[in-house]
mmCIF file of C-alpha atoms in Angstrom:
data_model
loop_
_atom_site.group_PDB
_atom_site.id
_atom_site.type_symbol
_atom_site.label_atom_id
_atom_site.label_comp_id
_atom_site.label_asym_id
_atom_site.label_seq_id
_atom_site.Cartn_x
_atom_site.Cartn_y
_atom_site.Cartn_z
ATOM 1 C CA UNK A 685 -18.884 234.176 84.489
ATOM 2 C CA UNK A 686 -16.980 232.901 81.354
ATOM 3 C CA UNK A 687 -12.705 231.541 81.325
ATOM 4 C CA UNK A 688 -10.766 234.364 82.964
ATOM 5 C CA UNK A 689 -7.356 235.118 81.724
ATOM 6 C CA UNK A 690 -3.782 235.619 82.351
ATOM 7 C CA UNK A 691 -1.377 236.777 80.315
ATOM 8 C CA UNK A 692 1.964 235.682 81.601
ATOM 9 C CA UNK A 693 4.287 238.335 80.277
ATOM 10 C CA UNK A 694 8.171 237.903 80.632
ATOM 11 C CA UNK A 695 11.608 236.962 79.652
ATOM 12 C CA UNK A 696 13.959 233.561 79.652
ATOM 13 C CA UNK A 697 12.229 232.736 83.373
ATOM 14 C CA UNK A 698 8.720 233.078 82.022
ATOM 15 C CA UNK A 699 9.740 230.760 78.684
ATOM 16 C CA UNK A 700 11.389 228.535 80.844
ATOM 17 C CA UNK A 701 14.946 228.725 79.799
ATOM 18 C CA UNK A 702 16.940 225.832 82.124
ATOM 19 C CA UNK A 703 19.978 227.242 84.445
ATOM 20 C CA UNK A 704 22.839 227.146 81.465
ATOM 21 C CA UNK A 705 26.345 225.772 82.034
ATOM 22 C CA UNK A 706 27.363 227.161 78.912
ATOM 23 C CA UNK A 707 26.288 229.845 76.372
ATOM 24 C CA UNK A 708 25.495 227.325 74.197
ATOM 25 C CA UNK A 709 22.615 225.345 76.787
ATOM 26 C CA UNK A 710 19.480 226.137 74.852
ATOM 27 C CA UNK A 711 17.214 223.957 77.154
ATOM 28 C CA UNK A 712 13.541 224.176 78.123
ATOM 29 C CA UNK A 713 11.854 223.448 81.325
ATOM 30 C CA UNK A 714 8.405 221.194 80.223
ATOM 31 C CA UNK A 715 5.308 222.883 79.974
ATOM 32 C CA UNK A 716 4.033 221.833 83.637
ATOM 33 C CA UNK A 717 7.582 222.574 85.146
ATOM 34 C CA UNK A 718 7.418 226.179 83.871
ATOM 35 C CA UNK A 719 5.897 228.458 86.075
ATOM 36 C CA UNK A 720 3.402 229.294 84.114
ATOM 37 C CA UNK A 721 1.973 226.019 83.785
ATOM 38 C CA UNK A 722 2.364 225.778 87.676
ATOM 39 C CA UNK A 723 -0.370 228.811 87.699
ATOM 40 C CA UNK A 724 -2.654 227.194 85.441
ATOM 41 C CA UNK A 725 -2.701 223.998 87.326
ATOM 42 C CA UNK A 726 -3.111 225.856 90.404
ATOM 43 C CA UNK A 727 -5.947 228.515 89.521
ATOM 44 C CA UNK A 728 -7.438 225.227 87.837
ATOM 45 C CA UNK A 729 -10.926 225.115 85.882
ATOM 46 C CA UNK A 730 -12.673 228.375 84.883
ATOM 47 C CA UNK A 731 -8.835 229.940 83.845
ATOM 48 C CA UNK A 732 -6.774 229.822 80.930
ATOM 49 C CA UNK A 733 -3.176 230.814 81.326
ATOM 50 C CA UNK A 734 -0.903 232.440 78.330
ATOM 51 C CA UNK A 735 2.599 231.870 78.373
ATOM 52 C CA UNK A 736 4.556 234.921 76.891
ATOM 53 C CA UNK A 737 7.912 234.819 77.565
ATOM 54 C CA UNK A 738 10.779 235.851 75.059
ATOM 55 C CA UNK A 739 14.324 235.337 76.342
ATOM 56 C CA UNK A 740 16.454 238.214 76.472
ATOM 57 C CA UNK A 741 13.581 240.451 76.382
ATOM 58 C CA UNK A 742 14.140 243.443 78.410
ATOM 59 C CA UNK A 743 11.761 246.271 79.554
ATOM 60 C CA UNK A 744 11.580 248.878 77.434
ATOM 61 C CA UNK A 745 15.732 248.536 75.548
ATOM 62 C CA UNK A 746 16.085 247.789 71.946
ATOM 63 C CA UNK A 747 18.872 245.018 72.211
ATOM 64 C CA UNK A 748 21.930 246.237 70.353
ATOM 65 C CA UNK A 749 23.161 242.695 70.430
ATOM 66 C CA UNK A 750 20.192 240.326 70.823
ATOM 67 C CA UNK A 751 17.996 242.615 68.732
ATOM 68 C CA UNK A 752 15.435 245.292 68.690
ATOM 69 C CA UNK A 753 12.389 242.655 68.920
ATOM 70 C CA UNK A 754 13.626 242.210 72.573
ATOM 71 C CA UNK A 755 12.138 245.677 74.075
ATOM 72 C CA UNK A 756 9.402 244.556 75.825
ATOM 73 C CA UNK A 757 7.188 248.215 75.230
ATOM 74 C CA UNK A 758 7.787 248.044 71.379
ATOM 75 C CA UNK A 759 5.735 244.094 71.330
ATOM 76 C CA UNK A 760 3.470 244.648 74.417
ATOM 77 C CA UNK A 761 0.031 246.458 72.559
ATOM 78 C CA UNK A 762 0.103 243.867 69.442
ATOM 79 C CA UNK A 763 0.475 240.804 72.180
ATOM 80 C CA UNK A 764 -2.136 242.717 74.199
ATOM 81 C CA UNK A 765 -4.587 242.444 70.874
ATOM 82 C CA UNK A 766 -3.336 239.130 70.067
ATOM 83 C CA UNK A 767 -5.342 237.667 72.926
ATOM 84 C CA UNK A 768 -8.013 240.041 74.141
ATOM 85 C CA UNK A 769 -10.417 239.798 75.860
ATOM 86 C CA UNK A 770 -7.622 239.375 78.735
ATOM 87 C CA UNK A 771 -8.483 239.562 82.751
ATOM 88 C CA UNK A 772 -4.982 239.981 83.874
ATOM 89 C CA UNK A 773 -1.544 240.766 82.915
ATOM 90 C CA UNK A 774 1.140 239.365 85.025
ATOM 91 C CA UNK A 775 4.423 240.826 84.252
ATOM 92 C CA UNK A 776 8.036 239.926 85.352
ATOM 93 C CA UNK A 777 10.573 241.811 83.343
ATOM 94 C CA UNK A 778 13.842 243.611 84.061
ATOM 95 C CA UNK A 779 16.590 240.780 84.521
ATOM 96 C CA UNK A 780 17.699 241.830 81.074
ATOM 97 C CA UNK A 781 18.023 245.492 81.908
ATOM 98 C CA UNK A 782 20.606 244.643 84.602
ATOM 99 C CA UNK A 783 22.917 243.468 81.506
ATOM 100 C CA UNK A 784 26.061 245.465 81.707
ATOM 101 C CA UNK A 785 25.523 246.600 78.373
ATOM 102 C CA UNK A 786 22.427 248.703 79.520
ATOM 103 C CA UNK A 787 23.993 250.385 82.955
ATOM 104 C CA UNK A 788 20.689 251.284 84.125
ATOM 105 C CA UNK A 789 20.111 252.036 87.784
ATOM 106 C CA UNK A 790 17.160 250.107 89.649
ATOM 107 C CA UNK A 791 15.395 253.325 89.864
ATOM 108 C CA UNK A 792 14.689 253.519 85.874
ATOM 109 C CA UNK A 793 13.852 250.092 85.516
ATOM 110 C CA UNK A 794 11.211 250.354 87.586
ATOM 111 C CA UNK A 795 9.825 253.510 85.562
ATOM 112 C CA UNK A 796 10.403 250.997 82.326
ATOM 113 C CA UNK A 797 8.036 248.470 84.382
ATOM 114 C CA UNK A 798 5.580 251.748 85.043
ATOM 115 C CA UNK A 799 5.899 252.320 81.099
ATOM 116 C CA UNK A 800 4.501 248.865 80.571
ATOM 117 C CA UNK A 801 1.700 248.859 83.506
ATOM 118 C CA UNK A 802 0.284 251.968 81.879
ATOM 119 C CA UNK A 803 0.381 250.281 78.717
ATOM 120 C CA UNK A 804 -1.631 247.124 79.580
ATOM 121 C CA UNK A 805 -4.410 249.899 81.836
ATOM 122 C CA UNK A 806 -4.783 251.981 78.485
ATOM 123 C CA UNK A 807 -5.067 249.453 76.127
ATOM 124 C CA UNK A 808 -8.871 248.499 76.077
ATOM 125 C CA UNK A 809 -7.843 244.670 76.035
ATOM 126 C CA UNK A 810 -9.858 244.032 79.169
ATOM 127 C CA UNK A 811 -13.696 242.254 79.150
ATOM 128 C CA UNK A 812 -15.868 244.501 77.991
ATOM 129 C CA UNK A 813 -13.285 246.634 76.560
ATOM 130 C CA UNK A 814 -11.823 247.308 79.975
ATOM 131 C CA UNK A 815 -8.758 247.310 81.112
ATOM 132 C CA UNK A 816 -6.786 244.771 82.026
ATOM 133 C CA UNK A 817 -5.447 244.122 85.684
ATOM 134 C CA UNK A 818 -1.675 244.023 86.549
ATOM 135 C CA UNK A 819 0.397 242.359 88.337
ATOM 136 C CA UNK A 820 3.695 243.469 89.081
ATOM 137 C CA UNK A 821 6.554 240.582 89.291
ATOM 138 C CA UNK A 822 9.842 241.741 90.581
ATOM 139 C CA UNK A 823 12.482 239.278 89.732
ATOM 140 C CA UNK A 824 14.955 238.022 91.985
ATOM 141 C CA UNK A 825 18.031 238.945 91.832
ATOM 142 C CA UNK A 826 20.897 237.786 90.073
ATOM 143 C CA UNK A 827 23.590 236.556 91.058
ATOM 144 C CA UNK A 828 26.821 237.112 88.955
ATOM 145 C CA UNK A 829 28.079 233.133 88.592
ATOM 146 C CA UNK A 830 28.968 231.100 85.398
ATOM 147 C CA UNK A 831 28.824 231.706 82.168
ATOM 148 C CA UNK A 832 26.766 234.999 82.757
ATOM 149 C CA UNK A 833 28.466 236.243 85.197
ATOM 150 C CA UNK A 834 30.141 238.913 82.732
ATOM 151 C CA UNK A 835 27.323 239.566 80.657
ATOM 152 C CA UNK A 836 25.513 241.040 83.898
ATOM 153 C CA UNK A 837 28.352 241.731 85.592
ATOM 154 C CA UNK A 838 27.561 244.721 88.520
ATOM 155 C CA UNK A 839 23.663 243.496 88.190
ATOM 156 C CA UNK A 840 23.399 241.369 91.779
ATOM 157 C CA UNK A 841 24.079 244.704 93.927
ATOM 158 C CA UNK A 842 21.705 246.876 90.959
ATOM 159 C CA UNK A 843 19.142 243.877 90.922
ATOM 160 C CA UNK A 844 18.806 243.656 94.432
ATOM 161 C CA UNK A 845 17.449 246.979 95.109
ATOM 162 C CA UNK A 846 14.714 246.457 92.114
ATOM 163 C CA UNK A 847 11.946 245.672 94.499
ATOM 164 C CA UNK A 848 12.312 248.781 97.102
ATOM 165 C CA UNK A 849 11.621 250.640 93.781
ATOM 166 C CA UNK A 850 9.052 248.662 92.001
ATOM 167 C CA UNK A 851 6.832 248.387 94.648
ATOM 168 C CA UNK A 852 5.740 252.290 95.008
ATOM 169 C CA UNK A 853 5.484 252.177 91.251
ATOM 170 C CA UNK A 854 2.815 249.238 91.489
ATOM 171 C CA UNK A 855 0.463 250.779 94.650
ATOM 172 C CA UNK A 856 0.862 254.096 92.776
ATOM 173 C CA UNK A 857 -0.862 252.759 89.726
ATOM 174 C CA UNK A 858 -3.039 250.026 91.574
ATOM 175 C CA UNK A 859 -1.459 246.964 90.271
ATOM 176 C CA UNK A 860 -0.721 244.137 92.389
ATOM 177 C CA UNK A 861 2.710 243.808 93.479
ATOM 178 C CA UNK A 862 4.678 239.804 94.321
ATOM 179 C CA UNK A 863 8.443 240.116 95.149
ATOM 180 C CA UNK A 864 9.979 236.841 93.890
ATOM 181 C CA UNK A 865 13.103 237.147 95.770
ATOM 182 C CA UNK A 866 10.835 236.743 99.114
ATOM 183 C CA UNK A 867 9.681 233.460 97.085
ATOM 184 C CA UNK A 868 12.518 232.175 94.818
ATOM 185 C CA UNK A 869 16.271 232.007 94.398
ATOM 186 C CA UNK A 870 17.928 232.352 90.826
ATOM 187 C CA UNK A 871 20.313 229.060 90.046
ATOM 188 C CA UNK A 872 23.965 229.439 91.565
ATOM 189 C CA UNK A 873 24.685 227.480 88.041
ATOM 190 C CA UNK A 874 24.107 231.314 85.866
ATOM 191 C CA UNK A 875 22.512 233.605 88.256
ATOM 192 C CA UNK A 876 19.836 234.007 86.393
ATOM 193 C CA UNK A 877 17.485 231.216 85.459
ATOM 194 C CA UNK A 878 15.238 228.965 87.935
ATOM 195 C CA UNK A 879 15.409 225.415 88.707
ATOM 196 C CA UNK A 880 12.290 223.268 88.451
ATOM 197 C CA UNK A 881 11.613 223.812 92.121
ATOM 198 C CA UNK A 882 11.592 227.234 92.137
ATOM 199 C CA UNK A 883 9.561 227.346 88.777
ATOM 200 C CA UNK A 884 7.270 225.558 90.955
ATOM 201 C CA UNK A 885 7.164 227.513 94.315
ATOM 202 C CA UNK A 886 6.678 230.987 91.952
ATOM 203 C CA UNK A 887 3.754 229.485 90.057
ATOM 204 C CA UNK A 888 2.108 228.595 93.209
ATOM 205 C CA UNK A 889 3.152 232.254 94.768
ATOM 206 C CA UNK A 890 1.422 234.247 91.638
ATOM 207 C CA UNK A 891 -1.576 231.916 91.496
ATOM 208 C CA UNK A 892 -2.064 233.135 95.468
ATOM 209 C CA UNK A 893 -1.613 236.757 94.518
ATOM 210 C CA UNK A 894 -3.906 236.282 91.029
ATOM 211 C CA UNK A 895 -7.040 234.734 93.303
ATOM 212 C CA UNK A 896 -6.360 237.769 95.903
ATOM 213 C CA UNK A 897 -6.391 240.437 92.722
ATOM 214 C CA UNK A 898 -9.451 238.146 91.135
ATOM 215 C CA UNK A 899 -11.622 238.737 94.554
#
């Protein structure tokens, strides 16, 4: 059997985007603090680990303020390409949809992740022309403190019912579900981002569920 891969596919918390104390903090966990650098050093030899995350991306929402680049749907298929032959897509989106900008209940975010599952199982990027395997990341949730706390205010009560919904949606199309608010806490600094430690604990968490989807 040849490298196996996983395509990390995500937001600010997949980039690595450091808790902010301002709106102007533009910092970068390292490439080994990052979670998805935990998963590669984890899984070890015989993987290869892709880091997509774009910050501010959302699900499936055209930013009106960041941009349309950030819908997640519109990028997905020519990323998919981009690195095919790929084993695995884990993806952990839908922080950004809780933006008060968006109002969207829990219950359509989780279609949005659905929307991008279905994407990755019809898109032939697999070996062999396959398709690829999922795994289904729900974030934890946010928290409402500092300088984001207006940006996504009404999000921590929204965000915290993600998971009841998202799970379903994952058994339903035979992805692999992880819940990363059983794992992880966001950062009382934003409510949003991870500290190095819990960048750490999550990469360990997904390389567990990645070996239990790999067989």
């Amino acid at each position: 059997m040849g490298e196996r891969v996983v395509l990390c596919y995500g937001d600010s918390n997949t980039h690595g985007t450091a808790p902010m104390a301002t709106l102007e903090d533009l910092g970068r966990l390292g490439p080994a603090e990052r979670w998805p650098g935990v998963l590669a050093a984890e899984l070890g030899a015989g993987w290869r680990v892709i880091e997509e995350g774009l910050p501010g991306r959302t699900t499936v929402h055209p930013d009106p303020v960041s941009g349309a680049h950030k819908s997640g749907i519109a990028v997905l298929p020519a990323i998919l390409e981009s690195h095919r032959p790929i084993d695995l897509v884990a993806i952990m989106l839908g922080t950004n949809d809780f933006k008060a900008r968006f109002q969207v209940p829990p219950v359509e975010i989780a279609d949005s992740i659905e929307r991008l599952v279905l994407t990755v199982r019809t898109s032939f990027c697999g070996p062999g022309a396959g398709a690829p395997d999922v795994l289904a990341i729900c974030p934890p949730p946010v928290l409402e403190a500092g300088c984001l706390a207006e940006i996504f205010e009404g999000g921590a009560a929204r965000s915290a019912r993600l998971a009841g919904f998202l799970a379903p949606v994952a058994a339903r199309r035979g992805a692999g579900f992880l819940d990363a608010g059983e794992v992880i806490a966001s950062s009382p600094l934003d409510g949003v981002h991870f500290d190095a430690a819990e960048h750490g604990r999550l990469g360990r968490a997904v390389a567990g569920a990645v070996r239990l989807r790999a067989g």
